[in-house]
Each structure stands twice: as C-alpha cells, then as structure tokens.
Amino acid sequence: MAAKEKEGKSSRTVDATPTKGLFIRMLTRDIALIPSIIDLVDNCADGARRIRGDRSYKGLWARIEISSNQFRLADNCGGISVDVARQYAFRIGRAQGAPSVKHSIGEFGVGMKRAIFKLGNYFRVESITNASRFVIEEDIVEWSKKPEWEYEFSELEEDKRFNRDEQGTIITVTDLYDSVDQQFALDTFLSELKEELKVKLRCPISSGLAITVNGLPVDAEPLHMLRSKDLAPAYTELVFQERGRKSVKARLYCGLAASNDPNRVREEAGWHVICNGRLILEGDKTSATGWGNDADDLSIPGFHGQFNSLRGYAYFDSDDPGRLPWNTTKTGLNMDSPVYRAVRLHMKRMMRPVVDFLNKLKDEKSEREAGKQPGPLEAFISSAKPMDLHKIQKRPTFKAPTVRSKGGEKGPVLQRIQYDKPKNVVLEVKRVLKASSYKEVGAKTFDYFYNAEVAE
Amino acid sequence: MNSEEGHRTSLGKFSYALRPAKNIERKMLCEAFACLASIAPLRKYRYIGFGSIEFVDFALIHQRLGIKDMVSVECKEEAKRRVEFNRPYSWIVVKWGTSGVVLTELDWRKKTIVWLDYDRPLDLEILEDIRLVVSSLVSGSMIVVTVDAKPQEVEGDPRIGQKRLQALVQNVGRSRLPTIQSATGQARDVKGSDLAGWGLAKTYRQIIHNEVAKTLADRNGPLNGRWKLSYKQLFNFHYADGAKMLTVGGSVLHSQHESKMPASTFESLEFVRTGSEPYLIESPVLTLRELRYLDNHLTSTGFKGDFHRWLPKAESQKYRKVYRYYPAFAEIEA
C-alpha cells in the first residue's frame, strides 16, 4: 500500500497497463510468417512511392536474404529519418500526426514491429536518409522485461549529408525462433515467398521496384483480359467523396481471362482486390466478393469449375489508407467498410453477365459431341486476344458475343437434364414405356409428368 | 441459374386486358407515377416493364404520361416475331434475355419507372432483380414489383403450415425470413400459420422491403448525407383476379427530391399505402346497366337513389372505391 502511494496511486486505483509480452504474442499470432515478411516489403514500396510518386521506380530495390538463423531486408527506398524513428516508426500503432505517404500501404503502424517480433529475438534496424543515420539494436526478451516502451539509438548521426545511393534501410533479425528457422530451411519456403511477393506486390514491381529473394529476382507479369470486337470486359471507375476526408477511387474490371498457366487457373479465378497497389484478396470465390453461398444466396451462384476463366479486379486507391477496405494483416477485407459495401453492389452487377455467358458456354460444351468442331461461343473465345489491363476502355457492362440463330424463328431455349437412377429400375421403366433408348426413357417420363401435373 | 425461369410472363395464360383488378391497379399506379412530374418532366422518364405480347402497361403509360423511352424485357425468344408484331409503338425497345442479365446491361443514368411484373411466387431470382434495380436507380425513380402470392393449397393436410414455410424457405432462403410483430407488439419469427390467406403476401412484402432497405444501406454507406437515397413505399396492393397477387413499390429519392415530392403529394390518392397495411383492390360484379346507373347517382360521399333494395350493398361499396379506375368491358372487335 505504501509503495503504491509513493507512485502517486491511491488504494482505489487498479493497474490496467498492458504488458509488452501481450503485444508481442497477440500481434504475431494473427499473422503467418510469409505475410509478415511481405508487410516489411510493403514499407519499401511505400518508400518508393514517397520518393518517386507516380513516376517509375526504376533503380529502386528491396533485397531479402534468408539464411540459417538470419533474416535481412535491405532497400534503397529513401530511409527512415531520425525524427520519424524517434516519434513514430517504432511505436506500436499509428500515432496521431504521423506523416503519411500518399496512397501508402502502411496504415496501421504495426507491420515492421510485428514482423520483427514474429521472426526472432534480436533485431537491428539501420536507416540512412539524406540528412541522418541511425541504428537501433535490441534483444526483445531483455526489452520486454523493462517497463519503458522505448528503444535507444545505438548509433546516431544528424545534420550530415548522405549520398543518394547510401539512403535506405537495412533490417536484420537474428536469434530466429525455432519454428521460423525450420521454415527457412525448407526448400519450398523461398519459392512460396517469391510467389506471394509476386502476387501481392504486382503493382510496385511492375512500376519498377526490383525485389530479390536471395539474389533471385521476383518479377510480375502484367495482367491481361480477353478482348475482341465481340467480347470485352466491363470497366468502371467510381469515386467516393466524403466531407473532410480524402476521396477513394475504385476501378473495377470484370470479364474473361486469357488462358494461362493451367496450374494456377483455379487460384486466379474470381475476384482480386487490390488496395493502394497491394493485393488483399486473390481469386476470391466467396460471398465477400458477391458469389453466392450454396444454400442461401441470390442468383449469382456459388463458384463452380465453369467459372474458371472469370476474372474480376477491384482496385481501391486513396491518399487516406484508413478508408481502404483492408484488415490489419492485409490478408482480407474489412467487410464493414461502407465504401466496399457500395462497391460490392457494382461488382455483383458486373459479374452477372459474365456468369451468364460462362453458363451458356458450359451448355454449349456439354452439348458438343466428341470429335465435333468447337461451338460458336468457344470459337469467339479462342479468337479473342489478351489485352493489357490498363489499356482496357471503359464500358459499364461485359460485352458477350451473341450467337445468331440459323435463320427464321428461333426454337425455345433448351435445357439438358442428366441424372442417374438404379439400372434395374430404369430397365423396368424402359420396358413399360416401350422405349428404345435411355434418352427416350428420360424424355417420356418428363413428358408424362409435364402433361399430368404442369400443362394447363 | 435457370435462364428460362428468369422471368416468365403470362404469355398464353390469360388475356391481361380482361383482368379487372389488374386493370384497376394499372391505372392507379399510372396516376401515382404522374406525381413524379414535380421532380422532372414525365416525358424525360424511361419506363421499363415486361410487355409480353400485350403491352397493356406500355400503351397506358405512354397515353397517360407521354413517356416514349420504353424498354420491354422479354425472355421468350421463341415468340420473337409475335412479340415484335404486337408492339403498339415503334419506340418500344424489346430487350431479349433474362431480366437478371438485361437489367444489368441497361444504362441507368436516366430517371426510370420500372415495373417488375412477375406472375410467379417470390424467389431468389426476383430478389436479385430487385437488388440490381435498386442498386442502379437514380433519385427520382420508382420501382414496382408484382408477384403471385397465393399460398400453397391445403389438400386436407394438417401440416400445411409447415409445408408452406418450407416452400418459402426454399424460394427465398432462411436468412431472408422476416420477423413479424405479433398482436402483443413483440417481434417473433414467421410461422407456417402466418402464411395462410393474405399472410404470404404480407410476408413477401416484408422480404421485398428488407431487400430494398439492405441494398440502399450498402449504396448509401459512403455517400454524403444529402445524396443518400431513401425508399418511400407508396404501393401495397392486394388483389385477386384469380390467384392472390401482391404489388409493392415506391419511390427512390435523395433529400432534394424528397422535398419536391413530400408525403402530402399522395394524400389525395386513397390507394397509396406506406406501411404494412395493404390496399385491397376489389372489383365489383356489376352489369353495364348497373354501372351506368351508379355513375349517375354518385355523390361526393356515396350514392343517392333507391337501388339499395335490389343491389347488394357490398358491390356498390366496392364500386364506390374504384369507379374512377373501373374498366368498362364490352364485346368489340378492335
């Protein structure tokens, strides 16, 4: 009691300060290893954006080196100034007044800290800007025993000029956790990391940011959609203004993909959501992007194989990353975002004609007899050319090729029905119907029901 | 998605013109649509409907409101030539395809009156169409939806309530079952016994209303206050020319348009219903001679004359409510 009063607390005060251990455990539990590394590279992309804006990132790089018991990420993307380090960069959570980068990926102020905590127990951050240089090193176990939420600069140089080619940040984490070390030792880890970087950071990479993993470059192919005079993707732009806040721009594309890597077809099918250049959802096929749930949704069906070539891209960009619909780990959507909920209505509207077209295509394929020429819809698809996403022109709806009927009045639209029944029962029915084929059994039983119960 | 079920018109089932309650409803709707003139000149509006082969609504709306930009959504491609032949005016554009697809392909930048006039029970495809329309309509527009609301027949089955509820769940999904206010004012889930008589129509109205509200909430989320859209229900018709039918609808307006078309605009239209209480369109059974007699004896409050002894009061009272809209059918060769 006496001790507490010495600290200026009365006996009626209850201690509610968080522990560092809680933050370390909680933050790292919500994110997997690869996404947390990508979070670190996001900072490089933000740096590139800060110094180059909308211009090319050519000449800028981020190099990841992974070896047994060490992780290292070096970049030449402008560095962290001593002031920013002092006041913001090492705090957990984005502080009021923190300087923001237009269209930045860093929003929550946890990425770097979380990645470091996730990787290992000892870190060293060295950063050089045009006017300052600092190093912070810390043993996290030791640090978490201290009550202060502070680090010390172990090296510090201010008011000194540094050359352009010196400017950048090097983050090194050693004394890696066993689980991390074990993953680093797997052959597949590096290729998975590269694949994820390629997908998640396609935008900065295609702007010229050179990312390497252990010296191997991560390159991103530009995105394409199928286009011809009869077939064109929908492309809409929407701007959401809100008084007193930065606007959000959404660009939505929906159409068919150029046939590509057959191994990735399934993964890439569906909607892709990209916030400030960072891929948040890849190939989503759930109700989050407007697909139906199997049991209980509106007439956009749940995802099926025939929709493999459906592609939707939803780009969200804002100077205020807080208005973008991402969650803190950038691995999913914030479904409560009002902007996203409004955009989702457009996404559903845009995908509906594509879904309809792909259903027709499926019918055409299933009616085609073996060995016969591809049907007219298939022919339209194979004659369409892939077009660079940013060359696609605006049009509110997907343009689907229409197949003209062969002269005169069109017959009713037909629907094939297929089903299995126990063979002995079918044979019995076939005998009673005096049918000569199973096709006839199906047609006659259908007609029987229709005439008895439906026809007026 | 079964495209041929997209929207089924009554083609070949009934003659639309001869259904008196439907006929009355059409004229009532038209009178309410005319109120949109306080927002923008009617001829600048577009009308979207399901014209089928009779185009009765198209003819009426053009004649009464002067709208010329008209789109009929039609999926029966096998009847293409017949539909084209029956188009009463050359400016009616027939868009071929299922409503769900055609509705996404239209340009929605124009103020629109859209009447989704189905003759089947409410289902997910209809709700999808409603959502598409509500997510696209600009302020100053009207949406009207008609569905078949006949409860499943009893067939002497004591579990009929259960069966009706199952059918509803199958058609619209469990998550869309509305909660209803019981007599004591408490909210509870819909039960099978709520779906008898006009109960199914009431439940449908609630489901449609909820879908409209949910869609608008999503649309409004990122909009500034004065651009937020609100849905004002104006129509909640129950009628039965044979099967029980529900027509529900209203306006979609932002605040500026709302002030141009306040609730008082519709005060003189006694069929307007803004809540869950329906307006029942009942068409009296009267001879032409009786009709003419009643018209002659109308006063501002009722009828004068001594017909009460021989004409059932119920019929004359029904007529009093709808005389301005009542169709006078005669056998003619047009």
mmCIF file of N, CA and C in Angstrom, chain B residues 92-172:
data_model
loop_
_atom_site.group_PDB
_atom_site.id
_atom_site.type_symbol
_atom_site.label_atom_id
_atom_site.label_comp_id
_atom_site.label_asym_id
_atom_site.label_seq_id
_atom_site.Cartn_x
_atom_site.Cartn_y
_atom_site.Cartn_z
ATOM 1 N N ILE B 92 -40.951 1.418 -78.640
ATOM 2 C CA ILE B 92 -40.738 0.458 -77.548
ATOM 3 C C ILE B 92 -39.597 -0.477 -77.956
ATOM 4 N N VAL B 93 -38.554 -0.479 -77.149
ATOM 5 C CA VAL B 93 -37.408 -1.330 -77.437
ATOM 6 C C VAL B 93 -37.590 -2.639 -76.687
ATOM 7 N N VAL B 94 -37.558 -3.747 -77.393
ATOM 8 C CA VAL B 94 -37.649 -5.039 -76.714
ATOM 9 C C VAL B 94 -36.230 -5.556 -76.517
ATOM 10 N N LYS B 95 -35.867 -5.792 -75.267
ATOM 11 C CA LYS B 95 -34.544 -6.341 -74.952
ATOM 12 C C LYS B 95 -34.719 -7.819 -74.652
ATOM 13 N N TRP B 96 -34.052 -8.641 -75.421
ATOM 14 C CA TRP B 96 -34.219 -10.078 -75.279
ATOM 15 C C TRP B 96 -33.223 -10.645 -74.300
ATOM 16 N N GLY B 97 -33.715 -11.452 -73.399
ATOM 17 C CA GLY B 97 -32.839 -12.112 -72.438
ATOM 18 C C GLY B 97 -33.529 -12.203 -71.100
ATOM 19 N N THR B 98 -32.876 -12.846 -70.143
ATOM 20 C CA THR B 98 -33.476 -12.945 -68.818
ATOM 21 C C THR B 98 -33.376 -11.582 -68.146
ATOM 22 N N SER B 99 -34.349 -11.284 -67.301
ATOM 23 C CA SER B 99 -34.370 -9.972 -66.665
ATOM 24 C C SER B 99 -33.061 -9.707 -65.927
ATOM 25 N N GLY B 100 -32.537 -10.742 -65.263
ATOM 26 C CA GLY B 100 -31.316 -10.551 -64.472
ATOM 27 C C GLY B 100 -30.160 -10.038 -65.308
ATOM 28 N N VAL B 101 -30.062 -10.477 -66.536
ATOM 29 C CA VAL B 101 -28.959 -10.033 -67.382
ATOM 30 C C VAL B 101 -29.302 -8.716 -68.078
ATOM 31 N N VAL B 102 -30.506 -8.643 -68.624
ATOM 32 C CA VAL B 102 -30.891 -7.411 -69.334
ATOM 33 C C VAL B 102 -30.816 -6.206 -68.393
ATOM 34 N N LEU B 103 -31.292 -6.380 -67.166
ATOM 35 C CA LEU B 103 -31.292 -5.246 -66.230
ATOM 36 C C LEU B 103 -29.879 -4.739 -65.945
ATOM 37 N N THR B 104 -28.887 -5.638 -65.973
ATOM 38 C CA THR B 104 -27.514 -5.162 -65.722
ATOM 39 C C THR B 104 -26.978 -4.408 -66.936
ATOM 40 N N GLU B 105 -27.544 -4.672 -68.096
ATOM 41 C CA GLU B 105 -26.967 -4.105 -69.303
ATOM 42 C C GLU B 105 -27.556 -2.754 -69.686
ATOM 43 N N LEU B 106 -28.619 -2.349 -68.996
ATOM 44 C CA LEU B 106 -29.244 -1.074 -69.343
ATOM 45 C C LEU B 106 -28.447 0.092 -68.775
ATOM 46 N N ASP B 107 -28.601 1.234 -69.416
ATOM 47 C CA ASP B 107 -27.981 2.444 -68.903
ATOM 48 C C ASP B 107 -28.941 3.044 -67.873
ATOM 49 N N TRP B 108 -28.485 3.197 -66.668
ATOM 50 C CA TRP B 108 -29.387 3.604 -65.589
ATOM 51 C C TRP B 108 -29.241 5.070 -65.218
ATOM 52 N N ARG B 109 -28.613 5.869 -66.090
ATOM 53 C CA ARG B 109 -28.388 7.258 -65.695
ATOM 54 C C ARG B 109 -29.656 8.110 -65.779
ATOM 55 N N LYS B 110 -30.688 7.560 -66.407
ATOM 56 C CA LYS B 110 -31.934 8.299 -66.590
ATOM 57 C C LYS B 110 -32.928 7.954 -65.480
ATOM 58 N N LYS B 111 -33.766 8.915 -65.134
ATOM 59 C CA LYS B 111 -34.824 8.620 -64.147
ATOM 60 C C LYS B 111 -35.768 7.589 -64.765
ATOM 61 N N THR B 112 -36.131 6.616 -63.959
ATOM 62 C CA THR B 112 -36.820 5.454 -64.510
ATOM 63 C C THR B 112 -38.007 5.047 -63.653
ATOM 64 N N ILE B 113 -39.055 4.595 -64.340
ATOM 65 C CA ILE B 113 -40.144 3.896 -63.662
ATOM 66 C C ILE B 113 -40.000 2.449 -64.095
ATOM 67 N N VAL B 114 -39.803 1.577 -63.140
ATOM 68 C CA VAL B 114 -39.635 0.180 -63.528
ATOM 69 C C VAL B 114 -40.677 -0.677 -62.823
ATOM 70 N N TRP B 115 -41.349 -1.490 -63.605
ATOM 71 C CA TRP B 115 -42.369 -2.387 -63.048
ATOM 72 C C TRP B 115 -41.968 -3.815 -63.370
ATOM 73 N N LEU B 116 -41.508 -4.492 -62.324
ATOM 74 C CA LEU B 116 -41.126 -5.895 -62.461
ATOM 75 C C LEU B 116 -42.388 -6.712 -62.180
ATOM 76 N N ASP B 117 -43.096 -7.048 -63.232
ATOM 77 C CA ASP B 117 -44.427 -7.619 -63.098
ATOM 78 C C ASP B 117 -44.362 -9.127 -63.357
ATOM 79 N N TYR B 118 -44.044 -9.862 -62.301
ATOM 80 C CA TYR B 118 -43.917 -11.323 -62.435
ATOM 81 C C TYR B 118 -45.258 -11.971 -62.195
ATOM 82 N N ASP B 119 -45.429 -13.186 -62.703
ATOM 83 C CA ASP B 119 -46.635 -13.911 -62.300
ATOM 84 C C ASP B 119 -46.268 -15.207 -61.612
ATOM 85 N N ARG B 120 -45.109 -15.191 -60.955
ATOM 86 C CA ARG B 120 -44.732 -16.375 -60.192
ATOM 87 C C ARG B 120 -44.433 -15.960 -58.750
ATOM 88 N N PRO B 121 -44.352 -16.939 -57.850
ATOM 89 C CA PRO B 121 -44.078 -16.584 -56.450
ATOM 90 C C PRO B 121 -42.687 -15.963 -56.298
ATOM 91 N N LEU B 122 -42.523 -15.228 -55.225
ATOM 92 C CA LEU B 122 -41.238 -14.585 -54.945
ATOM 93 C C LEU B 122 -40.146 -15.642 -54.842
ATOM 94 N N ASP B 123 -39.021 -15.404 -55.506
ATOM 95 C CA ASP B 123 -37.890 -16.326 -55.377
ATOM 96 C C ASP B 123 -36.589 -15.524 -55.431
ATOM 97 N N LEU B 124 -35.469 -16.250 -55.369
ATOM 98 C CA LEU B 124 -34.183 -15.562 -55.290
ATOM 99 C C LEU B 124 -33.864 -14.759 -56.546
ATOM 100 N N GLU B 125 -34.312 -15.255 -57.692
ATOM 101 C CA GLU B 125 -34.018 -14.507 -58.910
ATOM 102 C C GLU B 125 -34.758 -13.182 -58.939
ATOM 103 N N ILE B 126 -35.978 -13.193 -58.422
ATOM 104 C CA ILE B 126 -36.731 -11.942 -58.352
ATOM 105 C C ILE B 126 -36.031 -10.983 -57.388
ATOM 106 N N LEU B 127 -35.601 -11.509 -56.252
ATOM 107 C CA LEU B 127 -34.905 -10.656 -55.282
ATOM 108 C C LEU B 127 -33.615 -10.096 -55.875
ATOM 109 N N GLU B 128 -32.955 -10.920 -56.682
ATOM 110 C CA GLU B 128 -31.738 -10.460 -57.357
ATOM 111 C C GLU B 128 -32.060 -9.313 -58.325
ATOM 112 N N ASP B 129 -33.148 -9.467 -59.071
ATOM 113 C CA ASP B 129 -33.570 -8.394 -59.979
ATOM 114 C C ASP B 129 -33.853 -7.116 -59.196
ATOM 115 N N ILE B 130 -34.548 -7.271 -58.076
ATOM 116 C CA ILE B 130 -34.884 -6.109 -57.245
ATOM 117 C C ILE B 130 -33.594 -5.434 -56.781
ATOM 118 N N ARG B 131 -32.646 -6.265 -56.363
ATOM 119 C CA ARG B 131 -31.388 -5.680 -55.890
ATOM 120 C C ARG B 131 -30.652 -4.966 -57.010
ATOM 121 N N LEU B 132 -30.645 -5.573 -58.188
ATOM 122 C CA LEU B 132 -29.982 -4.929 -59.324
ATOM 123 C C LEU B 132 -30.602 -3.567 -59.608
ATOM 124 N N VAL B 133 -31.929 -3.541 -59.619
ATOM 125 C CA VAL B 133 -32.625 -2.297 -59.927
ATOM 126 C C VAL B 133 -32.344 -1.260 -58.845
ATOM 127 N N VAL B 134 -32.488 -1.660 -57.580
ATOM 128 C CA VAL B 134 -32.310 -0.690 -56.501
ATOM 129 C C VAL B 134 -30.860 -0.220 -56.422
ATOM 130 N N SER B 135 -29.916 -1.068 -56.819
ATOM 131 C CA SER B 135 -28.535 -0.590 -56.773
ATOM 132 C C SER B 135 -28.224 0.290 -57.976
ATOM 133 N N SER B 136 -29.138 0.400 -58.929
ATOM 134 C CA SER B 136 -28.855 1.194 -60.120
ATOM 135 C C SER B 136 -29.720 2.448 -60.262
ATOM 136 N N LEU B 137 -30.917 2.453 -59.690
ATOM 137 C CA LEU B 137 -31.851 3.568 -59.897
ATOM 138 C C LEU B 137 -31.263 4.900 -59.449
ATOM 139 N N VAL B 138 -31.500 5.955 -60.234
ATOM 140 C CA VAL B 138 -31.112 7.288 -59.781
ATOM 141 C C VAL B 138 -32.289 7.902 -59.024
ATOM 142 N N SER B 139 -31.971 8.925 -58.247
ATOM 143 C CA SER B 139 -33.014 9.585 -57.461
ATOM 144 C C SER B 139 -34.115 10.110 -58.383
ATOM 145 N N GLY B 140 -35.350 10.028 -57.905
ATOM 146 C CA GLY B 140 -36.483 10.469 -58.712
ATOM 147 C C GLY B 140 -37.137 9.315 -59.451
ATOM 148 N N SER B 141 -36.711 8.081 -59.163
ATOM 149 C CA SER B 141 -37.229 6.913 -59.872
ATOM 150 C C SER B 141 -38.251 6.170 -59.012
ATOM 151 N N MET B 142 -38.972 5.273 -59.662
ATOM 152 C CA MET B 142 -39.937 4.424 -58.949
ATOM 153 C C MET B 142 -39.681 2.975 -59.306
ATOM 154 N N ILE B 143 -39.845 2.113 -58.321
ATOM 155 C CA ILE B 143 -39.782 0.671 -58.579
ATOM 156 C C ILE B 143 -41.075 0.026 -58.087
ATOM 157 N N VAL B 144 -41.633 -0.856 -58.900
ATOM 158 C CA VAL B 144 -42.844 -1.576 -58.532
ATOM 159 C C VAL B 144 -42.608 -3.063 -58.828
ATOM 160 N N VAL B 145 -43.023 -3.900 -57.897
ATOM 161 C CA VAL B 145 -42.827 -5.338 -58.073
ATOM 162 C C VAL B 145 -44.158 -6.048 -57.850
ATOM 163 N N THR B 146 -44.519 -6.915 -58.772
ATOM 164 C CA THR B 146 -45.727 -7.725 -58.607
ATOM 165 C C THR B 146 -45.334 -9.198 -58.563
ATOM 166 N N VAL B 147 -45.868 -9.911 -57.584
ATOM 167 C CA VAL B 147 -45.616 -11.357 -57.520
ATOM 168 C C VAL B 147 -46.902 -12.103 -57.181
ATOM 169 N N ASP B 148 -46.919 -13.358 -57.547
ATOM 170 C CA ASP B 148 -48.018 -14.258 -57.211
ATOM 171 C C ASP B 148 -47.880 -14.623 -55.739
ATOM 172 N N ALA B 149 -48.899 -14.347 -54.950
ATOM 173 C CA ALA B 149 -48.800 -14.568 -53.502
ATOM 174 C C ALA B 149 -49.863 -15.538 -53.012
ATOM 175 N N LYS B 150 -50.172 -16.486 -53.863
ATOM 176 C CA LYS B 150 -51.183 -17.474 -53.484
ATOM 177 C C LYS B 150 -50.552 -18.534 -52.589
ATOM 178 N N PRO B 151 -51.085 -18.744 -51.391
ATOM 179 C CA PRO B 151 -50.496 -19.777 -50.535
ATOM 180 C C PRO B 151 -50.727 -21.151 -51.151
ATOM 181 N N GLN B 152 -49.818 -22.063 -50.815
ATOM 182 C CA GLN B 152 -49.946 -23.436 -51.295
ATOM 183 C C GLN B 152 -51.302 -24.020 -50.867
ATOM 184 N N GLU B 153 -51.919 -24.822 -51.734
ATOM 185 C CA GLU B 153 -53.259 -25.319 -51.412
ATOM 186 C C GLU B 153 -53.263 -26.284 -50.236
ATOM 187 N N VAL B 154 -54.396 -26.341 -49.544
ATOM 188 C CA VAL B 154 -54.462 -27.070 -48.279
ATOM 189 C C VAL B 154 -54.415 -28.586 -48.461
ATOM 190 N N GLU B 155 -55.169 -29.121 -49.375
ATOM 191 C CA GLU B 155 -55.196 -30.560 -49.645
ATOM 192 C C GLU B 155 -55.452 -31.369 -48.384
ATOM 193 N N GLY B 156 -56.171 -30.824 -47.467
ATOM 194 C CA GLY B 156 -56.532 -31.543 -46.245
ATOM 195 C C GLY B 156 -55.363 -32.020 -45.410
ATOM 196 N N ASP B 157 -54.256 -31.331 -45.518
ATOM 197 C CA ASP B 157 -53.059 -31.772 -44.804
ATOM 198 C C ASP B 157 -52.909 -30.961 -43.519
ATOM 199 N N PRO B 158 -52.903 -31.620 -42.357
ATOM 200 C CA PRO B 158 -52.782 -30.850 -41.115
ATOM 201 C C PRO B 158 -51.429 -30.141 -40.981
ATOM 202 N N ARG B 159 -50.425 -30.614 -41.737
ATOM 203 C CA ARG B 159 -49.113 -29.967 -41.607
ATOM 204 C C ARG B 159 -48.897 -28.897 -42.692
ATOM 205 N N ILE B 160 -50.005 -28.361 -43.205
ATOM 206 C CA ILE B 160 -49.893 -27.439 -44.324
ATOM 207 C C ILE B 160 -49.044 -26.199 -43.974
ATOM 208 N N GLY B 161 -49.171 -25.736 -42.708
ATOM 209 C CA GLY B 161 -48.389 -24.563 -42.287
ATOM 210 C C GLY B 161 -46.902 -24.836 -42.450
ATOM 211 N N GLN B 162 -46.493 -26.010 -41.950
ATOM 212 C CA GLN B 162 -45.102 -26.424 -42.043
ATOM 213 C C GLN B 162 -44.627 -26.462 -43.501
ATOM 214 N N LYS B 163 -45.502 -27.037 -44.354
ATOM 215 C CA LYS B 163 -45.156 -27.163 -45.771
ATOM 216 C C LYS B 163 -44.998 -25.798 -46.419
ATOM 217 N N ARG B 164 -45.896 -24.888 -46.073
ATOM 218 C CA ARG B 164 -45.831 -23.540 -46.655
ATOM 219 C C ARG B 164 -44.546 -22.835 -46.248
ATOM 220 N N LEU B 165 -44.182 -23.020 -44.973
ATOM 221 C CA LEU B 165 -42.959 -22.390 -44.504
ATOM 222 C C LEU B 165 -41.749 -22.966 -45.228
ATOM 223 N N GLN B 166 -41.766 -24.314 -45.393
ATOM 224 C CA GLN B 166 -40.662 -24.958 -46.121
ATOM 225 C C GLN B 166 -40.532 -24.414 -47.534
ATOM 226 N N ALA B 167 -41.684 -24.247 -48.195
ATOM 227 C CA ALA B 167 -41.667 -23.751 -49.572
ATOM 228 C C ALA B 167 -41.081 -22.339 -49.601
ATOM 229 N N LEU B 168 -41.449 -21.534 -48.615
ATOM 230 C CA LEU B 168 -40.936 -20.164 -48.570
ATOM 231 C C LEU B 168 -39.426 -20.165 -48.374
ATOM 232 N N VAL B 169 -38.963 -21.019 -47.447
ATOM 233 C CA VAL B 169 -37.525 -21.105 -47.199
ATOM 234 C C VAL B 169 -36.792 -21.528 -48.470
ATOM 235 N N GLN B 170 -37.393 -22.498 -49.172
ATOM 236 C CA GLN B 170 -36.764 -22.970 -50.400
ATOM 237 C C GLN B 170 -36.666 -21.864 -51.453
ATOM 238 N N ASN B 171 -37.671 -21.023 -51.495
ATOM 239 C CA ASN B 171 -37.692 -19.975 -52.514
ATOM 240 C C ASN B 171 -36.813 -18.782 -52.204
ATOM 241 N N VAL B 172 -36.720 -18.401 -50.937
ATOM 242 C CA VAL B 172 -36.011 -17.153 -50.635
ATOM 243 C C VAL B 172 -34.814 -17.333 -49.702
#
